[in-house]
Amino acid sequence: MDTLETRELRYFMAVAEELHFGRAAERLGMAQPPLSRAIQQLERRLGVSLLKRNRRGVSLTGAGEMLLHEGRAALDATTAAARRTRRAGGADSPGGPRNRLVLAVKAGASHELLHKLLDAYAAEPDAAEIEVLPSGTCEQEGMLRDGRADVALMHAPFNSLAGFDSEELMTEGQIAILPAGHPLAAHRTLSLSDVSDIPDLPLARWSRHGTYPPGPGPEIHDQTQLAQLIALGRTVAVFPDSARAWLWAEHTAVPLTDAPPVVTHIAWPAHSRSLALAGLIRTATRL
Amino acid sequence: MDTLETRELRYFMAVAEELHFGRAAERLGMAQPPLSRAIQQLERRLGVSLLKRNRRGVSLTGAGEMLLHEGRAALDATTAAARRTRRAGGADSPGGPRNRLVLAVKAGASHELLHKLLDAYAAEPDAAEIEVLPSGTCEQEGMLRDGRADVALMHAPFNSLAGFDSEELMTEGQIAILPAGHPLAAHRTLSLSDVSDIPDLPLARWSRHGTYPPGPGPEIHDQTQLAQLIALGRTVAVFPDSARAWLWAEHTAVPLTDAPPVVTHIAWPAHSRSLALAGLIRTATRL
DNA sequence: CCCTGTCATACCCGGTAGGTATCACCGAGG
DNA sequence: CCTCGGTGATACCTACCGGGTATGACAGGG
């Protein structure tokens, strides 16, 4: 049959990501032989070869790449189904837990907008409870996809809105955040090229899923770290205007003339049919 | 665990749609008791009640409704993963089957556009093979979602583009298609109200998933049926301009002044990463 | 040439998915 | 009021298969 069980998908994803049966089995908490057998059965059932077993490791075939991408989406959708179902549980028992929405926001971003949104929505009649879930760098997309969140504030062009429904909420320019004493801090405006190649102030490198892009700048995974490094005169950063909310006394913000504008959207899974969500979106677009 | 196996999802969907354990079990090709037990286990594992077992049948709880919607998306995503993986199978073996894209189109719609697109794309260097899959009324969305198709031509506002990436290709007006001898056929233009309430020509009702909306008009599930009924003077229909391509001698087309314009898009799953698809989209937008 | 690291094979065991038989319950009729 | 039909739940059994351990085959590197 063409059924493709969740367990098989999980197994294949582990092998496809590790490209090593032993490590994949360890990650799955099982022994290597049953994993090998499961993958073979999967290949037989699909009638397709997924992995090339070279001596010295494993590599993906074209079909394997396809299953890696499509399977990720499928696994996310199933865990999303489980999470959202659990969250909806008991909401219809009278006096039970209130209908609740999880809103993912990039930690520290759009503080003022978020505040206004929450206040305005709480004032609505029969507003649901909103749980604000601060997310790491650009993690809102994954959170919507795998059901950890029901709705998110996203920032184009940093987040991709592909696959979600969304409404535009706000557009803002970007600023360079410099140490207060730095010569460039005296300028009224700057351009991206001014700040991208300052010898004594290399741009910080943000953690993306635990890895860092190459470059000379310091490694960062937290806004406070970054703020401190700027204050110490070690680096410079580029942020949307609303970042002024958390600047320190030792920081100076200078508008960037040629940085792309940042557009904040409210986004949600395209197939959502929740009344509470509709209310929140309506509130947001009216702000 | 929070794993949620595909099999459990399939079982629950059957029960949730039939609202009857016996019929659901029959549809699944199994006996009723194991199905009952499987649903109970699912409820225990999720820690949520999904179904209200009233005497005389079954009904969904709030959590059940949630799992019905989210589970449909999850099941579609897994079958899409299986289908697309199978289709990609062997594409990397040299001399093996060519890379192939399945393009879903509403049967009979946008004939000229489709023709131009296929011709232009076939002329591209290293074009993939395109399989054209004619779909029923508004079924392209489902076909993209469950992997029967890789890309589709969709027609706003009839198809919803929610959850897909898309590019606009063409905008056209709509026409009323009347029996040639009918008095209204003599007009140069008409408005929607002119054709919506003609006593002797009730608007046809199209099949949506096997059911028909209520109303006086004849029941239709096929364009040829409709064309014949119009030619016989039994009904009238509203179509995009490009429907002129298949008009009969006994038909008269009259432009509608106030009908919403129909926008044809090319649409594809938001997470697609296929080179062949990218080429097709590039060709389409350049037409 | 052996040793190491890799994935595949052989074999065994226990959990569980599925089947059959039956129960418990309620609504509808006579 | 009792019975009968139709619902989902329970009890029990069996067989399959998912998972474990032990081992094999095979290639590279010291």
Short mmCIF file of C-alpha atoms in Angstrom, two decimals, chain B residues 25-177:
data_model
loop_
_atom_site.label_atom_id
_atom_site.label_comp_id
_atom_site.label_asym_id
_atom_site.label_seq_id
_atom_site.Cartn_x
_atom_site.Cartn_y
_atom_site.Cartn_z
CA ALA B 25 -14.74 0.23 10.09
CA GLU B 26 -16.32 -1.05 6.91
CA ARG B 27 -14.78 1.80 4.94
CA LEU B 28 -11.40 0.96 6.44
CA GLY B 29 -11.81 -2.73 5.64
CA MET B 30 -11.60 -3.89 9.23
CA ALA B 31 -13.86 -4.98 12.09
CA GLN B 32 -15.51 -2.50 14.44
CA PRO B 33 -14.03 -3.53 17.83
CA PRO B 34 -10.35 -2.88 16.96
CA LEU B 35 -11.38 0.48 15.55
CA SER B 36 -13.18 1.42 18.76
CA ARG B 37 -10.12 0.40 20.75
CA ALA B 38 -7.74 2.31 18.49
CA ILE B 39 -9.76 5.51 18.91
CA GLN B 40 -9.84 5.03 22.68
CA GLN B 41 -6.06 4.60 22.73
CA LEU B 42 -5.68 7.72 20.61
CA GLU B 43 -7.83 9.70 23.03
CA ARG B 44 -5.84 8.40 25.98
CA ARG B 45 -2.50 9.19 24.35
CA LEU B 46 -3.58 12.71 23.42
CA GLY B 47 -5.21 13.12 26.82
CA VAL B 48 -8.25 14.60 25.12
CA SER B 49 -11.79 13.46 24.41
CA LEU B 50 -12.39 13.54 20.65
CA LEU B 51 -15.86 12.05 20.28
CA LYS B 52 -19.05 12.30 22.28
CA ARG B 53 -20.62 8.84 22.33
CA ASN B 54 -24.28 9.66 22.59
CA ARG B 55 -26.78 6.88 22.43
CA ARG B 56 -27.79 6.94 18.80
CA GLY B 57 -24.58 7.88 17.09
CA VAL B 58 -21.43 9.86 17.67
CA SER B 59 -20.57 13.57 17.49
CA LEU B 60 -17.31 15.53 17.54
CA THR B 61 -15.98 17.53 20.49
CA GLY B 62 -14.05 20.76 19.93
CA ALA B 63 -10.79 18.85 20.02
CA GLY B 64 -12.27 16.40 17.55
CA GLU B 65 -13.10 19.19 15.10
CA MET B 66 -9.54 20.45 15.45
CA LEU B 67 -8.10 17.01 14.74
CA LEU B 68 -10.43 16.58 11.77
CA HIS B 69 -9.10 19.77 10.15
CA GLU B 70 -5.45 19.49 11.11
CA GLY B 71 -5.42 15.77 10.49
CA ARG B 72 -6.71 16.25 6.96
CA ALA B 73 -3.77 18.57 6.26
CA ALA B 74 -1.34 16.13 7.86
CA LEU B 75 -2.64 13.14 5.93
CA ASP B 76 -2.54 15.10 2.69
CA ALA B 77 1.04 16.08 3.41
CA THR B 78 2.12 12.48 4.03
CA THR B 79 0.44 11.09 0.95
CA ALA B 80 1.95 13.99 -0.98
CA ALA B 81 5.38 13.02 0.33
CA ALA B 82 4.84 9.43 -0.80
CA ARG B 83 3.51 10.39 -4.22
CA ARG B 84 6.20 12.93 -4.99
CA THR B 85 8.94 10.62 -3.77
CA ARG B 86 7.68 7.85 -6.02
CA ARG B 87 7.51 10.27 -8.91
CA ALA B 88 11.07 11.45 -8.29
CA GLY B 89 12.25 7.84 -8.18
CA GLY B 90 14.94 6.93 -10.66
CA ALA B 91 15.15 10.44 -12.04
CA ASP B 92 18.83 10.56 -11.13
CA SER B 93 19.81 7.31 -12.78
CA PRO B 94 21.43 8.40 -16.05
CA GLY B 95 19.21 7.51 -18.98
CA GLY B 96 16.39 6.75 -16.57
CA PRO B 97 12.98 8.38 -16.65
CA ARG B 98 13.12 12.11 -17.24
CA ASN B 99 12.32 14.60 -14.54
CA ARG B 100 8.58 15.09 -14.74
CA LEU B 101 6.11 17.67 -13.48
CA VAL B 102 2.37 17.15 -13.07
CA LEU B 103 0.34 20.24 -13.94
CA ALA B 104 -3.29 20.32 -12.79
CA VAL B 105 -5.72 22.40 -14.82
CA LYS B 106 -9.46 22.80 -14.62
CA ALA B 107 -10.69 20.70 -17.52
CA GLY B 108 -11.39 22.92 -20.49
CA ALA B 109 -10.29 26.20 -18.91
CA SER B 110 -7.59 28.55 -20.21
CA HIS B 111 -6.97 26.42 -23.24
CA GLU B 112 -5.06 29.00 -25.19
CA LEU B 113 -2.92 30.07 -22.25
CA LEU B 114 -2.11 26.47 -21.44
CA HIS B 115 -1.14 25.78 -25.02
CA LYS B 116 1.19 28.77 -25.16
CA LEU B 117 2.72 27.82 -21.82
CA LEU B 118 3.42 24.23 -22.83
CA ASP B 119 4.89 25.27 -26.16
CA ALA B 120 7.09 27.95 -24.65
CA TYR B 121 8.33 25.66 -21.90
CA ALA B 122 9.05 22.77 -24.23
CA ALA B 123 11.34 25.11 -26.17
CA GLU B 124 13.44 25.81 -23.07
CA PRO B 125 16.77 24.05 -22.74
CA ASP B 126 16.57 21.01 -20.43
CA ALA B 127 12.83 21.30 -19.98
CA ALA B 128 11.21 18.61 -17.86
CA GLU B 129 8.38 16.52 -19.18
CA ILE B 130 5.00 18.04 -18.30
CA GLU B 131 2.05 15.79 -17.59
CA VAL B 132 -1.23 17.69 -17.86
CA LEU B 133 -3.79 16.46 -15.35
CA PRO B 134 -7.32 17.70 -16.03
CA SER B 135 -9.18 18.16 -12.76
CA GLY B 136 -12.81 18.48 -11.81
CA THR B 137 -14.46 21.57 -10.45
CA CYS B 138 -12.04 23.35 -8.16
CA GLU B 139 -10.12 20.17 -7.39
CA GLN B 140 -6.70 21.64 -8.16
CA GLU B 141 -6.22 22.70 -4.55
CA GLY B 142 -6.64 19.17 -3.28
CA MET B 143 -4.37 17.85 -6.00
CA LEU B 144 -1.55 20.17 -5.02
CA ARG B 145 -2.06 19.37 -1.37
CA ASP B 146 -1.99 15.60 -1.60
CA GLY B 147 0.74 15.38 -4.19
CA ARG B 148 -1.25 14.26 -7.21
CA ALA B 149 0.02 17.46 -8.86
CA ASP B 150 3.18 19.56 -8.50
CA VAL B 151 1.82 22.80 -9.93
CA ALA B 152 -1.59 24.05 -11.04
CA LEU B 153 -3.38 26.71 -13.00
CA MET B 154 -5.93 28.26 -10.67
CA HIS B 155 -8.63 30.81 -11.19
CA ALA B 156 -9.33 33.46 -8.58
CA PRO B 157 -11.85 34.03 -7.11
CA PHE B 158 -13.03 30.44 -7.66
CA ASN B 159 -9.92 28.75 -6.30
CA SER B 160 -8.38 29.79 -3.02
CA LEU B 161 -4.65 30.43 -3.25
CA ALA B 162 -4.27 30.13 0.53
CA GLY B 163 -1.23 28.11 1.46
CA PHE B 164 0.36 28.15 -1.96
CA ASP B 165 2.88 30.33 -3.69
CA SER B 166 1.58 31.78 -6.92
CA GLU B 167 2.17 34.19 -9.77
CA GLU B 168 -0.49 36.05 -11.70
CA LEU B 169 -0.69 35.14 -15.38
CA MET B 170 -3.80 36.65 -16.93
CA THR B 171 -6.96 38.61 -16.13
CA GLU B 172 -10.14 38.31 -18.14
CA GLY B 173 -13.77 39.38 -17.94
CA GLN B 174 -16.72 37.06 -17.79
CA ILE B 175 -19.44 36.32 -20.29
CA ALA B 176 -22.93 34.91 -20.13
CA ILE B 177 -23.46 31.94 -22.43
#
